[in-house]
Short mmCIF file of C-alpha atoms in Angstrom, two decimals:
data_model
loop_
_atom_site.label_atom_id
_atom_site.label_comp_id
_atom_site.label_asym_id
_atom_site.label_seq_id
_atom_site.Cartn_x
_atom_site.Cartn_y
_atom_site.Cartn_z
CA MET A 191 37.00 -23.13 96.81
CA GLY A 192 36.99 -21.24 93.56
CA GLU A 193 40.10 -19.33 94.62
CA ARG A 194 41.95 -20.35 91.47
CA VAL A 195 39.40 -18.47 89.40
CA SER A 196 40.60 -14.92 89.56
CA GLY A 197 38.73 -11.82 88.48
CA PRO A 198 35.24 -10.46 88.97
CA GLU A 199 33.67 -13.90 89.59
CA GLN A 200 35.48 -13.91 92.96
CA ARG A 201 33.41 -10.95 94.09
CA ARG A 202 30.15 -12.83 93.45
CA VAL A 203 27.86 -13.44 96.41
CA ASP A 204 24.49 -13.66 94.61
CA PRO A 205 24.26 -16.35 91.90
CA ASP A 206 21.02 -14.85 90.49
CA VAL A 207 22.52 -11.49 89.65
CA ASP A 208 25.35 -9.68 91.40
CA LEU A 209 25.93 -6.06 90.46
CA ALA A 210 29.53 -6.33 91.75
CA VAL A 211 30.17 -8.60 88.75
CA PRO A 212 30.44 -6.33 85.66
CA ALA A 213 29.06 -8.99 83.27
CA ASP A 214 25.94 -9.38 85.44
CA ARG A 215 25.49 -5.61 85.61
CA ALA A 216 25.76 -5.32 81.82
CA GLU A 217 23.58 -8.27 80.79
CA LEU A 218 20.16 -6.66 81.27
CA PRO A 219 20.87 -3.36 79.46
CA ALA A 220 22.63 -5.33 76.67
CA HIS A 221 19.94 -7.99 76.06
CA PRO A 222 16.85 -7.16 78.14
CA ALA A 223 14.37 -9.30 76.20
CA ALA A 224 16.65 -12.33 75.92
CA VAL A 225 17.67 -12.29 79.61
CA LEU A 226 14.11 -11.87 80.92
CA ALA A 227 12.78 -14.50 78.49
CA ALA A 228 15.50 -16.96 79.56
CA VAL A 229 14.74 -16.36 83.26
CA SER A 230 11.01 -16.70 82.64
CA ALA A 231 11.28 -19.87 80.52
CA GLY A 232 13.67 -21.45 83.02
CA GLY A 233 11.38 -20.48 85.89
CA VAL A 234 8.45 -22.22 84.18
CA LEU A 235 10.45 -25.46 83.76
CA GLY A 236 11.72 -25.36 87.34
CA ALA A 237 8.28 -24.66 88.83
CA LEU A 238 6.70 -27.46 86.76
CA ALA A 239 9.38 -29.88 87.99
CA ARG A 240 8.69 -28.78 91.59
CA ALA A 241 4.93 -29.16 91.17
CA GLY A 242 5.36 -32.55 89.49
CA LEU A 243 7.70 -33.88 92.16
CA SER A 244 5.48 -32.53 94.95
CA ALA A 245 2.45 -34.26 93.43
CA ALA A 246 4.36 -37.54 93.00
CA LEU A 247 5.79 -37.73 96.53
CA PRO A 248 3.57 -38.74 99.44
CA TYR A 249 2.75 -35.81 101.71
CA ASP A 250 1.23 -35.89 105.17
CA PRO A 251 0.06 -32.35 106.13
CA ALA A 252 0.58 -33.18 109.81
CA GLY A 253 4.09 -34.54 109.31
CA PHE A 254 7.48 -33.54 107.96
CA PRO A 255 7.09 -31.82 104.55
CA TRP A 256 9.33 -34.23 102.61
CA PRO A 257 8.41 -33.08 99.05
CA THR A 258 9.52 -29.44 99.56
CA PHE A 259 12.52 -30.66 101.58
CA ALA A 260 13.59 -32.93 98.69
CA VAL A 261 13.04 -30.18 96.11
CA ASN A 262 15.03 -27.57 98.04
CA LEU A 263 17.97 -29.87 98.84
CA SER A 264 18.28 -31.23 95.30
CA GLY A 265 18.05 -27.68 93.90
CA CYS A 266 20.81 -26.54 96.26
CA LEU A 267 23.05 -29.42 95.19
CA LEU A 268 22.47 -28.44 91.55
CA ILE A 269 23.17 -24.69 92.03
CA GLY A 270 26.52 -25.69 93.53
CA VAL A 271 27.25 -27.88 90.51
CA LEU A 272 26.14 -25.17 88.07
CA MET A 273 28.12 -22.32 89.64
CA ALA A 274 31.27 -24.49 89.82
CA VAL A 275 30.91 -25.40 86.13
CA LEU A 276 30.33 -21.76 85.13
CA ALA A 277 33.26 -20.57 87.28
CA LYS A 278 35.60 -22.83 85.28
CA GLN A 279 34.60 -21.29 81.95
CA ALA A 280 36.60 -18.38 80.62
CA ASN A 281 33.54 -17.14 78.70
CA PRO A 282 30.38 -18.97 79.77
CA PRO A 283 27.34 -18.57 77.50
CA VAL A 284 25.62 -15.27 78.35
CA LEU A 285 22.22 -16.87 79.03
CA ALA A 286 23.46 -19.98 80.91
CA ARG A 287 23.25 -18.44 84.40
CA PRO A 288 19.97 -16.55 83.77
CA PHE A 289 18.29 -19.64 82.30
CA LEU A 290 19.65 -22.45 84.48
CA GLY A 291 20.46 -20.66 87.74
CA VAL A 292 17.96 -17.78 88.06
CA GLY A 293 15.26 -19.54 86.05
CA VAL A 294 15.29 -23.34 86.37
CA LEU A 295 16.82 -23.71 89.84
CA GLY A 296 15.31 -20.50 91.23
CA GLY A 297 11.89 -21.60 89.99
CA TYR A 298 12.42 -25.15 91.23
CA THR A 299 13.39 -24.29 94.81
CA THR A 300 11.10 -22.23 97.01
CA PHE A 301 11.48 -20.27 100.22
CA ALA A 302 7.83 -19.23 100.56
CA THR A 303 6.39 -22.78 100.54
CA HIS A 304 8.85 -23.89 103.22
CA ALA A 305 7.98 -20.86 105.38
CA VAL A 306 4.21 -21.43 105.16
CA GLU A 307 4.59 -25.17 105.79
CA ALA A 308 6.51 -24.42 108.99
CA ARG A 309 3.90 -21.84 110.03
CA GLN A 310 1.08 -24.31 109.40
CA LEU A 311 2.80 -27.07 111.41
CA ALA A 312 3.36 -24.69 114.32
CA ALA A 313 -0.26 -23.49 114.14
CA ASP A 314 -1.43 -27.11 114.22
CA GLY A 315 0.50 -27.75 117.42
CA ALA A 316 3.47 -29.47 115.81
CA ALA A 317 6.04 -26.80 116.68
CA ALA A 318 8.78 -29.41 117.18
CA ILE A 319 8.33 -30.75 113.64
CA ALA A 320 8.23 -27.18 112.31
CA LEU A 321 11.53 -26.31 113.99
CA ALA A 322 13.14 -29.59 112.94
CA TYR A 323 11.98 -28.94 109.35
CA LEU A 324 13.41 -25.40 109.27
CA ALA A 325 16.71 -26.53 110.81
CA ALA A 326 17.06 -29.62 108.61
CA THR A 327 16.35 -27.61 105.47
CA LEU A 328 18.85 -24.90 106.45
CA ALA A 329 21.63 -27.34 107.33
CA GLY A 330 20.87 -29.81 104.53
CA ALA A 331 20.70 -27.07 101.90
CA LEU A 332 24.05 -25.63 102.94
CA LEU A 333 25.65 -29.06 102.95
CA ALA A 334 24.14 -29.81 99.53
CA VAL A 335 25.33 -26.58 97.93
CA TRP A 336 28.81 -27.08 99.38
CA VAL A 337 29.02 -30.73 98.23
CA GLY A 338 27.72 -29.77 94.76
CA TYR A 339 30.28 -27.00 94.38
CA ALA A 340 33.27 -28.76 95.90
CA ALA A 341 32.74 -32.08 94.08
CA THR A 342 32.23 -30.37 90.72
CA ASP A 343 35.20 -28.08 91.32
CA ARG A 344 37.43 -31.14 91.92
CA LEU A 345 36.08 -33.29 89.11
CA THR A 346 35.90 -30.68 86.34
CA PRO A 347 39.00 -30.01 84.27
CA SER A 348 39.73 -26.33 84.56
CA VAL A 349 40.56 -24.05 81.69
CA SER A 350 42.12 -20.96 83.20
CA GLY A 351 40.71 -17.91 81.50
CA THR A 352 43.05 -15.56 83.27
CA GLY A 353 46.41 -15.84 84.97
CA THR A 354 48.78 -18.37 83.47
CA GLY A 355 46.46 -19.19 80.59
CA GLN A 356 47.52 -22.82 80.58
CA ARG A 357 45.12 -25.75 80.76
CA ARG A 358 45.20 -27.17 84.24
CA VAL A 359 43.50 -30.38 85.19
CA HIS A 360 42.67 -30.78 88.87
CA ARG A 361 42.70 -34.38 90.12
CA MET B 254 -4.89 -27.01 83.61
CA THR B 255 -2.91 -27.12 86.85
CA ALA B 256 0.36 -27.21 84.90
CA LEU B 257 -0.70 -24.21 82.83
CA LEU B 258 -1.50 -22.20 85.97
CA VAL B 259 1.85 -23.14 87.57
CA ALA B 260 3.64 -22.15 84.34
CA LEU B 261 1.83 -18.80 84.08
CA GLY B 262 2.63 -17.87 87.68
CA ALA B 263 6.27 -18.93 87.39
CA ALA B 264 6.71 -17.10 84.07
CA VAL B 265 6.07 -13.88 86.00
CA GLY B 266 7.59 -14.84 89.37
CA ALA B 267 11.11 -15.74 88.20
CA PRO B 268 11.80 -12.55 86.18
CA LEU B 269 10.19 -10.52 88.98
CA ARG B 270 12.80 -11.98 91.38
CA TYR B 271 15.62 -11.09 88.97
CA LEU B 272 14.40 -7.50 88.53
CA ALA B 273 13.66 -6.97 92.23
CA ASP B 274 17.10 -8.36 93.14
CA ARG B 275 18.76 -5.89 90.76
CA ALA B 276 16.67 -2.97 92.06
CA VAL B 277 17.51 -3.73 95.71
CA GLN B 278 21.24 -4.09 94.91
CA ASP B 279 21.16 -0.83 92.96
CA ARG B 280 19.97 0.90 96.10
CA PHE B 281 21.66 -1.01 98.92
CA GLY B 282 24.76 -2.44 97.23
CA ALA B 283 25.82 -6.04 96.61
CA ARG B 284 28.05 -6.81 99.62
CA PHE B 285 25.22 -8.42 101.57
CA PRO B 286 22.51 -10.27 99.56
CA TRP B 287 19.61 -8.00 100.55
CA GLY B 288 17.92 -8.54 97.18
CA THR B 289 17.34 -12.27 97.64
CA LEU B 290 16.36 -11.76 101.28
CA THR B 291 13.79 -9.18 100.17
CA VAL B 292 12.10 -11.40 97.56
CA ASN B 293 12.09 -14.39 99.91
CA VAL B 294 10.44 -12.40 102.70
CA ALA B 295 7.99 -10.67 100.33
CA GLY B 296 7.04 -13.98 98.71
CA SER B 297 6.53 -15.64 102.10
CA LEU B 298 4.35 -12.73 103.26
CA LEU B 299 2.24 -12.98 100.10
CA LEU B 300 1.89 -16.77 100.28
CA GLY B 301 0.97 -16.64 103.97
CA PHE B 302 -1.65 -14.03 103.12
CA LEU B 303 -3.05 -16.01 100.17
CA LEU B 304 -3.36 -19.20 102.21
CA GLY B 305 -5.36 -17.29 104.82
CA LEU B 306 -7.94 -16.27 102.22
CA PRO B 307 -10.87 -18.40 101.06
CA LEU B 308 -9.41 -18.67 97.54
CA PRO B 309 -10.47 -21.14 94.84
CA PRO B 310 -7.83 -23.89 94.33
CA ALA B 311 -6.91 -22.57 90.85
CA ALA B 312 -5.91 -19.20 92.32
CA GLY B 313 -3.76 -20.96 94.90
CA VAL B 314 -1.96 -22.90 92.16
CA LEU B 315 -1.43 -19.81 89.97
CA LEU B 316 -0.35 -17.39 92.72
CA GLY B 317 1.01 -19.82 95.31
CA THR B 318 2.74 -22.70 93.55
CA GLY B 319 3.50 -20.64 90.43
CA LEU B 320 4.12 -17.02 91.37
CA CYS B 321 5.30 -17.22 95.00
CA GLY B 322 7.17 -20.48 94.35
CA ALA B 323 9.21 -18.98 91.53
CA LEU B 324 9.54 -15.54 93.11
CA THR B 325 11.29 -17.08 96.12
CA THR B 326 14.34 -19.34 96.04
CA TYR B 327 16.23 -21.54 98.45
CA SER B 328 19.08 -22.40 96.06
CA THR B 329 20.16 -18.77 95.61
CA ALA B 330 20.02 -18.04 99.34
CA SER B 331 22.11 -21.12 100.22
CA TYR B 332 24.72 -20.36 97.60
CA GLU B 333 25.02 -16.82 98.99
CA THR B 334 25.57 -18.13 102.52
CA LEU B 335 28.26 -20.50 101.20
CA ARG B 336 29.97 -17.68 99.28
CA LEU B 337 29.98 -15.39 102.32
CA ALA B 338 31.38 -18.19 104.51
CA THR B 339 34.12 -19.23 102.08
CA ALA B 340 35.11 -15.57 101.69
CA GLY B 341 35.76 -15.57 105.45
CA ARG B 342 32.75 -13.34 106.16
CA PHE B 343 31.28 -15.59 108.82
CA ARG B 344 29.05 -13.08 110.56
CA PRO B 345 27.25 -12.05 107.34
CA ALA B 346 27.00 -15.75 106.40
CA VAL B 347 25.33 -16.69 109.69
CA ALA B 348 23.13 -13.57 109.49
CA ASN B 349 22.00 -14.44 105.96
CA ALA B 350 21.16 -18.02 106.90
CA PHE B 351 19.22 -17.34 110.10
CA LEU B 352 17.75 -13.93 109.21
CA GLY B 353 16.39 -15.41 105.97
CA VAL B 354 14.54 -18.24 107.69
CA ALA B 355 13.35 -16.19 110.70
CA ALA B 356 12.12 -13.27 108.59
CA ALA B 357 10.36 -15.54 106.07
CA VAL B 358 8.49 -17.50 108.76
CA ALA B 359 7.58 -14.27 110.58
CA ALA B 360 6.35 -12.80 107.28
CA ALA B 361 4.29 -15.91 106.47
CA THR B 362 2.71 -15.75 109.94
CA LEU B 363 1.99 -12.03 109.60
CA GLY B 364 0.47 -12.51 106.14
CA HIS B 365 -1.75 -15.30 107.38
CA LEU B 366 -2.84 -13.26 110.42
CA ALA B 367 -3.68 -10.29 108.20
CA ALA B 368 -5.77 -12.42 105.84
CA THR B 369 -7.72 -14.10 108.63
CA ALA B 370 -8.33 -10.74 110.35
CA LEU B 371 -10.04 -9.40 107.23
CA PRO B 372 -13.84 -9.19 107.35
CA TRP B 373 -14.47 -11.70 104.50
CA SER B 374 -12.52 -14.57 106.06
#
C-alpha cells in the first residue's frame, strides 16, 4: 500500500508529525501560529464530536464500553481514509494534516479513556470484559485503519507528483 | 457549559500532543513512534489519577474528556502500527500495538492507585 507514492511520504510512520518527513519538520518553524491554531481548532471539533456521540449512545458502566469503542474504530477508519487521500496529492494543503489528522481525528479518538475504562472494569471484577474490550479495540482499530487506507487508495484516482508525472487512475 | 469545558480542554490537549510528539522525536528519533506512545501513556496516567480524586464533575469534563481525551489518540497509534507492518517491520509493529495498550492500562492503574493513596481521598 502506498508504494506507488515515492519520496519522503514513504518514510512516514507517525501521521501526527514525523520528523523524518522534511515537510513535517519544516511546518512548525515556518507557520507556528497557523499550525498550532489548526491543531487546536481541529482538536476542539473532534473532542466535541466524541463527547456528543458518547452522550448519545447508551452506556452501561458494568458492561462493554461501546461508545468509546465506536469512537475509536470510526476515527481509525477515517485516519486511514485521510492519509490515503493526502498521500495521493502532489502538494496537499499545508494545514490539512494538522487540522484533520492531528486535530479532528486525534481529538476525536482517545487512548486514555479506553485505558481507564478497562482499569475500572477490571477493578469491578469484570476482568474478562476488560480484556475483551482491549483486544477488540486493538484488533478492530487496526482492521479499520487498514480498510480505510486500502479502500481509499484503490478508489481514489492518483495524480503522481513524482516519477513518471502522468495521471494514473487505479481501478 | 459541558461543551465549553470539553472545548477548552481539547484546545490545549491536541496542540500539546503535537508539541510533545515533536520534542520526543527530536530526542529519540522518528524510526519508532515513541512520541505518540509517550503522550498516550502520560494521558492515561493523568486520567487514571484524576478519576481517583474526589473532583467536581466540571473538572472531570475539562481535564478528562477535554484535555486527556485530546492529548491521547487511538487513530494515530493504529496508523503507526499499520505503517510499521506494511514497511515489513513486524517486530516494531507488534511492539507498538501491545506496548501501547499494556503501558497505558498500567499507567491508568498506577495513576488511580496514587490518587487513592493520597491523604485527601
